[in-house]
PDB file of C-alpha atoms in Angstrom:
ATOM      1  CA  MET A  82      44.115  44.268  16.096  1.00 71.00           C
ATOM      2  CA  LYS A  83      46.410  43.161  18.890  1.00 84.00           C
ATOM      3  CA  PRO A  84      47.118  45.190  22.027  1.00 93.00           C
ATOM      4  CA  ALA A  85      50.495  46.326  23.274  1.00 97.00           C
ATOM      5  CA  LEU A  86      51.411  45.949  26.930  1.00 98.00           C
ATOM      6  CA  VAL A  87      53.771  48.562  28.323  1.00 98.00           C
ATOM      7  CA  PHE A  88      55.193  47.731  31.733  1.00 98.00           C
ATOM      8  CA  ASP A  89      57.124  49.849  34.165  1.00 98.00           C
ATOM      9  CA  TRP A  90      59.920  47.747  35.664  1.00 98.00           C
ATOM     10  CA  ASN A  91      60.777  48.644  39.267  1.00 98.00           C
ATOM     11  CA  GLY A  92      57.912  48.038  41.670  1.00 98.00           C
ATOM     12  CA  THR A  93      55.675  46.905  38.813  1.00 98.00           C
ATOM     13  CA  LEU A  94      57.206  43.753  37.361  1.00 98.00           C
ATOM     14  CA  LEU A  95      60.140  43.458  39.783  1.00 98.00           C
ATOM     15  CA  ASP A  96      59.064  43.123  43.416  1.00 98.00           C
ATOM     16  CA  ASP A  97      61.704  45.506  44.742  1.00 98.00           C
ATOM     17  CA  ALA A  98      59.900  47.992  46.973  1.00 98.00           C
ATOM     18  CA  TYR A  99      61.682  46.605  50.021  1.00 98.00           C
ATOM     19  CA  VAL A 100      64.956  46.605  48.094  1.00 98.00           C
ATOM     20  CA  LEU A 101      64.505  50.338  47.580  1.00 98.00           C
ATOM     21  CA  LEU A 102      63.659  50.674  51.280  1.00 98.00           C
ATOM     22  CA  GLN A 103      66.849  48.846  52.310  1.00 98.00           C
ATOM     23  CA  THR A 104      68.922  50.923  49.893  1.00 98.00           C
ATOM     24  CA  THR A 105      67.390  54.176  51.115  1.00 98.00           C
ATOM     25  CA  ASN A 106      68.002  53.275  54.750  1.00 98.00           C
ATOM     26  CA  ALA A 107      71.613  52.394  53.971  1.00 97.00           C
ATOM     27  CA  ILE A 108      72.020  55.874  52.454  1.00 97.00           C
ATOM     28  CA  LEU A 109      70.313  57.540  55.423  1.00 97.00           C
ATOM     29  CA  ASP A 110      72.615  55.584  57.749  1.00 97.00           C
ATOM     30  CA  GLN A 111      75.656  57.025  55.981  1.00 95.00           C
ATOM     31  CA  PHE A 112      74.517  60.538  56.850  1.00 96.00           C
ATOM     32  CA  GLY A 113      73.409  59.725  60.384  1.00 96.00           C
ATOM     33  CA  ARG A 114      69.758  60.276  59.557  1.00 96.00           C
ATOM     34  CA  ALA A 115      66.769  58.360  60.901  1.00 97.00           C
ATOM     35  CA  ARG A 116      65.639  55.282  59.025  1.00 98.00           C
ATOM     36  CA  ILE A 117      62.199  55.145  57.417  1.00 98.00           C
ATOM     37  CA  ASP A 118      59.567  52.417  57.077  1.00 98.00           C
ATOM     38  CA  ILE A 119      57.758  51.208  53.958  1.00 98.00           C
ATOM     39  CA  ASP A 120      54.761  53.496  54.541  1.00 98.00           C
ATOM     40  CA  THR A 121      57.022  56.553  54.677  1.00 98.00           C
ATOM     41  CA  LEU A 122      58.756  55.431  51.502  1.00 98.00           C
ATOM     42  CA  ARG A 123      55.416  55.067  49.708  1.00 98.00           C
ATOM     43  CA  ASP A 124      54.265  58.461  50.939  1.00 98.00           C
ATOM     44  CA  HIS A 125      57.389  60.225  49.668  1.00 98.00           C
ATOM     45  CA  CYS A 126      58.922  58.206  46.832  1.00 98.00           C
ATOM     46  CA  ASP A 127      59.399  60.221  43.662  1.00 96.00           C
ATOM     47  CA  VAL A 128      61.688  60.486  40.654  1.00 94.00           C
ATOM     48  CA  PRO A 129      64.354  61.509  40.152  1.00 94.00           C
ATOM     49  CA  LEU A 130      65.393  60.060  43.499  1.00 95.00           C
ATOM     50  CA  SER A 131      66.998  63.363  44.466  1.00 95.00           C
ATOM     51  CA  VAL A 132      63.431  64.692  44.917  1.00 96.00           C
ATOM     52  CA  PHE A 133      62.715  61.747  47.209  1.00 97.00           C
ATOM     53  CA  TYR A 134      65.853  62.344  49.280  1.00 97.00           C
ATOM     54  CA  ARG A 135      65.031  66.021  49.749  1.00 97.00           C
ATOM     55  CA  SER A 136      61.528  65.108  50.905  1.00 97.00           C
ATOM     56  CA  LEU A 137      63.157  62.974  53.619  1.00 97.00           C
ATOM     57  CA  GLY A 138      65.042  66.017  54.895  1.00 96.00           C
ATOM     58  CA  MET A 139      68.433  65.401  53.321  1.00 97.00           C
ATOM     59  CA  SER A 140      70.445  68.541  52.641  1.00 97.00           C
ATOM     60  CA  GLU A 141      71.486  69.716  49.183  1.00 97.00           C
ATOM     61  CA  ALA A 142      75.084  68.779  50.022  1.00 97.00           C
ATOM     62  CA  GLU A 143      74.044  65.260  51.020  1.00 97.00           C
ATOM     63  CA  VAL A 144      71.930  64.837  47.897  1.00 96.00           C
ATOM     64  CA  ALA A 145      74.849  66.032  45.777  1.00 96.00           C
ATOM     65  CA  LEU A 146      77.096  63.399  47.353  1.00 96.00           C
ATOM     66  CA  VAL A 147      74.569  60.641  46.596  1.00 95.00           C
ATOM     67  CA  ASP A 148      74.175  61.900  43.023  1.00 92.00           C
ATOM     68  CA  GLY A 149      77.935  62.160  42.559  1.00 91.00           C
ATOM     69  CA  ASP A 150      80.049  59.570  40.760  1.00 91.00           C
ATOM     70  CA  GLU A 151      77.041  58.723  38.560  1.00 88.00           C
ATOM     71  CA  GLY A 152      74.958  57.741  41.565  1.00 91.00           C
ATOM     72  CA  ALA A 153      77.317  54.966  42.640  1.00 94.00           C
ATOM     73  CA  ILE A 154      76.228  55.114  46.298  1.00 95.00           C
ATOM     74  CA  PHE A 155      72.685  54.209  45.277  1.00 96.00           C
ATOM     75  CA  HIS A 156      73.320  51.896  42.336  1.00 95.00           C
ATOM     76  CA  ASP A 157      76.014  49.777  43.969  1.00 94.00           C
ATOM     77  CA  ALA A 158      73.843  49.121  47.026  1.00 95.00           C
ATOM     78  CA  TYR A 159      70.605  48.674  45.089  1.00 97.00           C
ATOM     79  CA  GLU A 160      71.843  46.279  42.391  1.00 95.00           C
ATOM     80  CA  ALA A 161      73.360  43.866  44.924  1.00 95.00           C
ATOM     81  CA  LEU A 162      70.013  43.630  46.728  1.00 97.00           C
ATOM     82  CA  ALA A 163      67.919  43.543  43.535  1.00 97.00           C
ATOM     83  CA  ASN A 164      69.681  40.363  42.475  1.00 96.00           C
ATOM     84  CA  LYS A 165      67.562  38.539  45.066  1.00 96.00           C
ATOM     85  CA  ALA A 166      64.222  40.097  44.127  1.00 98.00           C
ATOM     86  CA  ASP A 167      61.513  38.085  42.387  1.00 98.00           C
ATOM     87  CA  LEU A 168      58.729  39.046  39.998  1.00 98.00           C
ATOM     88  CA  ARG A 169      55.482  40.359  41.381  1.00 98.00           C
ATOM     89  CA  GLU A 170      52.523  38.019  41.743  1.00 98.00           C
ATOM     90  CA  GLY A 171      51.019  37.023  38.405  1.00 98.00           C
ATOM     91  CA  ALA A 172      53.643  38.834  36.306  1.00 98.00           C
ATOM     92  CA  ARG A 173      55.134  35.711  34.745  1.00 98.00           C
ATOM     93  CA  ARG A 174      51.679  34.402  33.823  1.00 97.00           C
ATOM     94  CA  ILE A 175      50.527  37.574  32.044  1.00 97.00           C
ATOM     95  CA  LEU A 176      53.831  37.738  30.166  1.00 97.00           C
ATOM     96  CA  GLU A 177      53.472  34.102  29.102  1.00 97.00           C
ATOM     97  CA  LEU A 178      49.917  34.704  27.886  1.00 96.00           C
ATOM     98  CA  ALA A 179      50.983  37.782  25.960  1.00 96.00           C
ATOM     99  CA  ARG A 180      53.774  35.841  24.286  1.00 95.00           C
ATOM    100  CA  GLN A 181      51.435  32.984  23.342  1.00 94.00           C
ATOM    101  CA  GLU A 182      49.078  35.478  21.691  1.00 93.00           C
ATOM    102  CA  SER A 183      51.949  37.363  19.974  1.00 93.00           C
ATOM    103  CA  VAL A 184      51.069  40.501  21.936  1.00 95.00           C
ATOM    104  CA  ALA A 185      53.845  43.091  22.132  1.00 96.00           C
ATOM    105  CA  SER A 186      55.320  43.525  25.617  1.00 98.00           C
ATOM    106  CA  ILE A 187      57.541  46.523  26.261  1.00 98.00           C
ATOM    107  CA  ILE A 188      59.353  47.820  29.319  1.00 98.00           C
ATOM    108  CA  VAL A 189      59.543  51.585  29.820  1.00 98.00           C
ATOM    109  CA  SER A 190      61.633  52.509  32.837  1.00 97.00           C
ATOM    110  CA  ASN A 191      63.539  55.248  34.610  1.00 96.00           C
ATOM    111  CA  HIS A 192      66.201  52.648  35.386  1.00 96.00           C
ATOM    112  CA  ILE A 193      69.124  51.775  33.097  1.00 96.00           C
ATOM    113  CA  VAL A 194      68.970  49.361  30.170  1.00 97.00           C
ATOM    114  CA  ALA A 195      71.873  47.050  31.053  1.00 97.00           C
ATOM    115  CA  PRO A 196      70.853  46.176  34.645  1.00 97.00           C
ATOM    116  CA  VAL A 197      67.216  45.749  33.579  1.00 98.00           C
ATOM    117  CA  ARG A 198      68.263  43.323  30.850  1.00 98.00           C
ATOM    118  CA  ALA A 199      70.503  41.492  33.333  1.00 97.00           C
ATOM    119  CA  GLN A 200      67.532  41.004  35.655  1.00 98.00           C
ATOM    120  CA  LEU A 201      65.345  39.820  32.772  1.00 98.00           C
ATOM    121  CA  TRP A 202      67.975  37.206  31.955  1.00 98.00           C
ATOM    122  CA  ARG A 203      68.325  36.172  35.625  1.00 98.00           C
ATOM    123  CA  LEU A 204      64.569  35.730  35.930  1.00 98.00           C
ATOM    124  CA  GLY A 205      64.285  33.865  32.621  1.00 98.00           C
ATOM    125  CA  ILE A 206      61.926  36.345  30.955  1.00 98.00           C
ATOM    126  CA  ASP A 207      64.277  38.157  28.578  1.00 97.00           C
ATOM    127  CA  GLU A 208      62.613  36.647  25.494  1.00 97.00           C
ATOM    128  CA  TYR A 209      59.176  37.912  26.541  1.00 98.00           C
ATOM    129  CA  PHE A 210      59.919  41.541  25.668  1.00 98.00           C
ATOM    130  CA  ASP A 211      60.051  43.324  22.356  1.00 97.00           C
ATOM    131  CA  GLU A 212      62.025  46.230  23.764  1.00 98.00           C
ATOM    132  CA  VAL A 213      63.452  47.780  26.927  1.00 98.00           C
ATOM    133  CA  LEU A 214      63.104  51.564  26.849  1.00 98.00           C
ATOM    134  CA  ALA A 215      65.253  53.038  29.609  1.00 96.00           C
ATOM    135  CA  PHE A 216      68.256  55.269  30.210  1.00 94.00           C
ATOM    136  CA  GLU A 217      71.448  54.330  28.415  1.00 93.00           C
ATOM    137  CA  SER A 218      73.805  54.579  31.387  1.00 92.00           C
ATOM    138  CA  ARG A 219      74.224  55.928  34.905  1.00 91.00           C
ATOM    139  CA  SER A 220      75.672  59.128  33.464  1.00 89.00           C
ATOM    140  CA  THR A 221      72.535  59.836  31.379  1.00 89.00           C
ATOM    141  CA  GLN A 222      69.931  58.803  33.948  1.00 89.00           C
ATOM    142  CA  TYR A 223      67.259  61.540  34.196  1.00 86.00           C
ATOM    143  CA  LYS A 224      69.342  63.672  31.813  1.00 88.00           C
ATOM    144  CA  SER A 225      68.406  62.283  28.406  1.00 85.00           C
ATOM    145  CA  THR A 226      65.037  61.423  26.838  1.00 89.00           C
ATOM    146  CA  SER A 227      62.240  60.911  29.366  1.00 92.00           C
ATOM    147  CA  LYS A 228      60.362  57.615  29.600  1.00 95.00           C
ATOM    148  CA  GLY A 229      57.203  59.189  28.229  1.00 96.00           C
ATOM    149  CA  GLU A 230      59.017  60.587  25.196  1.00 96.00           C
ATOM    150  CA  ARG A 231      60.838  57.291  24.625  1.00 97.00           C
ATOM    151  CA  LEU A 232      57.510  55.518  24.568  1.00 98.00           C
ATOM    152  CA  ARG A 233      55.927  58.101  22.257  1.00 98.00           C
ATOM    153  CA  LEU A 234      58.752  57.712  19.746  1.00 97.00           C
ATOM    154  CA  TYR A 235      58.646  53.917  19.959  1.00 98.00           C
ATOM    155  CA  MET A 236      54.885  53.852  19.372  1.00 97.00           C
ATOM    156  CA  GLN A 237      55.302  56.168  16.406  1.00 97.00           C
ATOM    157  CA  GLN A 238      58.063  54.031  14.896  1.00 97.00           C
ATOM    158  CA  HIS A 239      56.143  50.768  15.366  1.00 96.00           C
ATOM    159  CA  ASN A 240      52.664  52.059  14.558  1.00 95.00           C
ATOM    160  CA  LEU A 241      51.198  51.141  17.947  1.00 96.00           C
ATOM    161  CA  ARG A 242      47.661  52.432  18.391  1.00 96.00           C
ATOM    162  CA  PRO A 243      47.059  54.339  21.645  1.00 97.00           C
ATOM    163  CA  GLU A 244      43.529  52.980  22.098  1.00 96.00           C
ATOM    164  CA  SER A 245      44.863  49.406  22.258  1.00 97.00           C
ATOM    165  CA  THR A 246      48.016  50.161  24.268  1.00 98.00           C
ATOM    166  CA  PHE A 247      47.939  49.511  28.016  1.00 98.00           C
ATOM    167  CA  ILE A 248      50.517  50.951  30.395  1.00 98.00           C
ATOM    168  CA  ILE A 249      50.917  49.221  33.758  1.00 98.00           C
ATOM    169  CA  GLY A 250      52.838  51.003  36.508  1.00 98.00           C
ATOM    170  CA  ASP A 251      53.145  51.549  40.242  1.00 98.00           C
ATOM    171  CA  MET A 252      53.613  55.329  40.257  1.00 98.00           C
ATOM    172  CA  PRO A 253      51.552  58.348  39.149  1.00 98.00           C
ATOM    173  CA  VAL A 254      54.022  59.030  36.322  1.00 97.00           C
ATOM    174  CA  GLU A 255      52.643  56.098  34.309  1.00 98.00           C
ATOM    175  CA  THR A 256      49.115  57.472  34.603  1.00 98.00           C
ATOM    176  CA  LYS A 257      50.381  60.854  33.382  1.00 98.00           C
ATOM    177  CA  ILE A 258      52.093  59.197  30.417  1.00 98.00           C
ATOM    178  CA  ALA A 259      48.849  57.396  29.599  1.00 98.00           C
ATOM    179  CA  ARG A 260      46.943  60.660  29.713  1.00 98.00           C
ATOM    180  CA  ASP A 261      49.515  62.452  27.541  1.00 98.00           C
ATOM    181  CA  LEU A 262      49.606  59.697  24.907  1.00 98.00           C
ATOM    182  CA  GLY A 263      45.985  58.546  25.026  1.00 98.00           C
ATOM    183  CA  LEU A 264      46.748  55.112  26.469  1.00 98.00           C
ATOM    184  CA  ILE A 265      44.776  52.909  28.872  1.00 98.00           C
ATOM    185  CA  SER A 266      46.335  53.169  32.340  1.00 98.00           C
ATOM    186  CA  ILE A 267      46.500  50.381  34.918  1.00 98.00           C
ATOM    187  CA  SER A 268      47.975  51.224  38.332  1.00 98.00           C
ATOM    188  CA  ILE A 269      49.284  48.378  40.475  1.00 98.00           C
ATOM    189  CA  THR A 270      49.354  48.802  44.245  1.00 98.00           C
ATOM    190  CA  GLY A 271      52.076  47.446  46.528  1.00 98.00           C
ATOM    191  CA  GLY A 272      54.921  49.112  44.686  1.00 98.00           C
ATOM    192  CA  PHE A 273      56.785  52.338  45.377  1.00 98.00           C
ATOM    193  CA  VAL A 274      53.878  54.647  46.238  1.00 98.00           C
ATOM    194  CA  SER A 275      50.787  54.514  48.414  1.00 98.00           C
ATOM    195  CA  ASP A 276      47.351  53.461  47.221  1.00 98.00           C
ATOM    196  CA  GLN A 277      46.085  56.977  47.932  1.00 98.00           C
ATOM    197  CA  ARG A 278      48.700  58.586  45.689  1.00 98.00           C
ATOM    198  CA  LEU A 279      47.911  56.139  42.899  1.00 98.00           C
ATOM    199  CA  GLU A 280      44.190  56.795  43.119  1.00 98.00           C
ATOM    200  CA  ALA A 281      44.706  60.567  43.212  1.00 98.00           C
ATOM    201  CA  ALA A 282      46.418  60.332  39.812  1.00 98.00           C
ATOM    202  CA  GLY A 283      43.173  58.981  38.333  1.00 98.00           C
ATOM    203  CA  PRO A 284      44.154  55.778  36.486  1.00 98.00           C
ATOM    204  CA  ASP A 285      41.615  53.947  34.332  1.00 98.00           C
ATOM    205  CA  TYR A 286      42.045  50.802  36.452  1.00 98.00           C
ATOM    206  CA  THR A 287      43.741  49.809  39.695  1.00 98.00           C
ATOM    207  CA  VAL A 288      44.904  46.261  40.438  1.00 98.00           C
ATOM    208  CA  ARG A 289      46.624  44.548  43.345  1.00 98.00           C
ATOM    209  CA  ASN A 290      48.576  42.030  41.255  1.00 98.00           C
ATOM    210  CA  HIS A 291      49.093  41.002  37.650  1.00 98.00           C
ATOM    211  CA  HIS A 292      46.431  38.297  37.806  1.00 97.00           C
ATOM    212  CA  GLU A 293      43.909  41.142  37.855  1.00 98.00           C
ATOM    213  CA  VAL A 294      45.269  42.574  34.600  1.00 97.00           C
ATOM    214  CA  LEU A 295      43.878  39.719  32.466  1.00 96.00           C
ATOM    215  CA  PRO A 296      40.160  40.506  33.071  1.00 97.00           C
ATOM    216  CA  ILE A 297      40.842  44.129  32.099  1.00 97.00           C
ATOM    217  CA  LEU A 298      42.414  43.057  28.818  1.00 96.00           C
ATOM    218  CA  GLN A 299      39.525  40.689  28.185  1.00 95.00           C
ATOM    219  CA  LYS A 300      37.020  43.469  28.907  1.00 96.00           C
ATOM    220  CA  HIS A 301      38.630  45.336  26.021  1.00 95.00           C
ATOM    221  CA  GLY A 302      38.395  42.263  23.784  1.00 92.00           C
ATOM    222  CA  PHE A 303      41.955  40.981  24.096  1.00 92.00           C
ATOM    223  CA  LEU A 304      43.437  37.624  25.228  1.00 88.00           C
ATOM    224  CA  LEU A 305      39.964  36.070  25.169  1.00 86.00           C
ATOM    225  CA  THR A 306      41.386  32.564  24.674  1.00 81.00           C
ATOM    226  CA  ALA A 307      43.453  32.726  27.883  1.00 76.00           C
TER     227      ALA A 307
END
């Protein structure tokens, strides 16, 4: 029996926490609001991003403007900056090991399929993944099937066993998905939320980088030849 590795994308595989910070501050600048620092971002970041903006004190009218035109204000600023972001520490190595062992690697994201695939190609890791489960377009983001439901359906279609499926993410939502689907949850710090928020969600494991994922997999009897 081989495991399946399910990765969140933003903040988990892609090292883009500061990209989100820059994008958020650019949006706050447009409305004459005070900039925030990375600690404030990690204390407040949530999805959909409209929840995050409200927590920063933005008005409903301001949030509506950011959400308008399929979120162009956010996406146009974010994607330009994300093109310079690298993978998080140890991510490439764990993906390489998984590929060598023919272990399924899947991305499940609240982002959009096309830009995620473009980043995978830019970073040279597009062939490492069996599937990218994300929103179809800007117009359907947070309006169509949720990431948890997408993953449930995918696991059902591909006969993936929950007890050997690991989900790695940088936000409490991945821990909730793990709990709902019976998966093994691994939270990675240094992403979009604070360590305290991650721990409060109660993941099975917490790591600081992807190098620390390998011993967890080996503890469960996987990738022992790595």
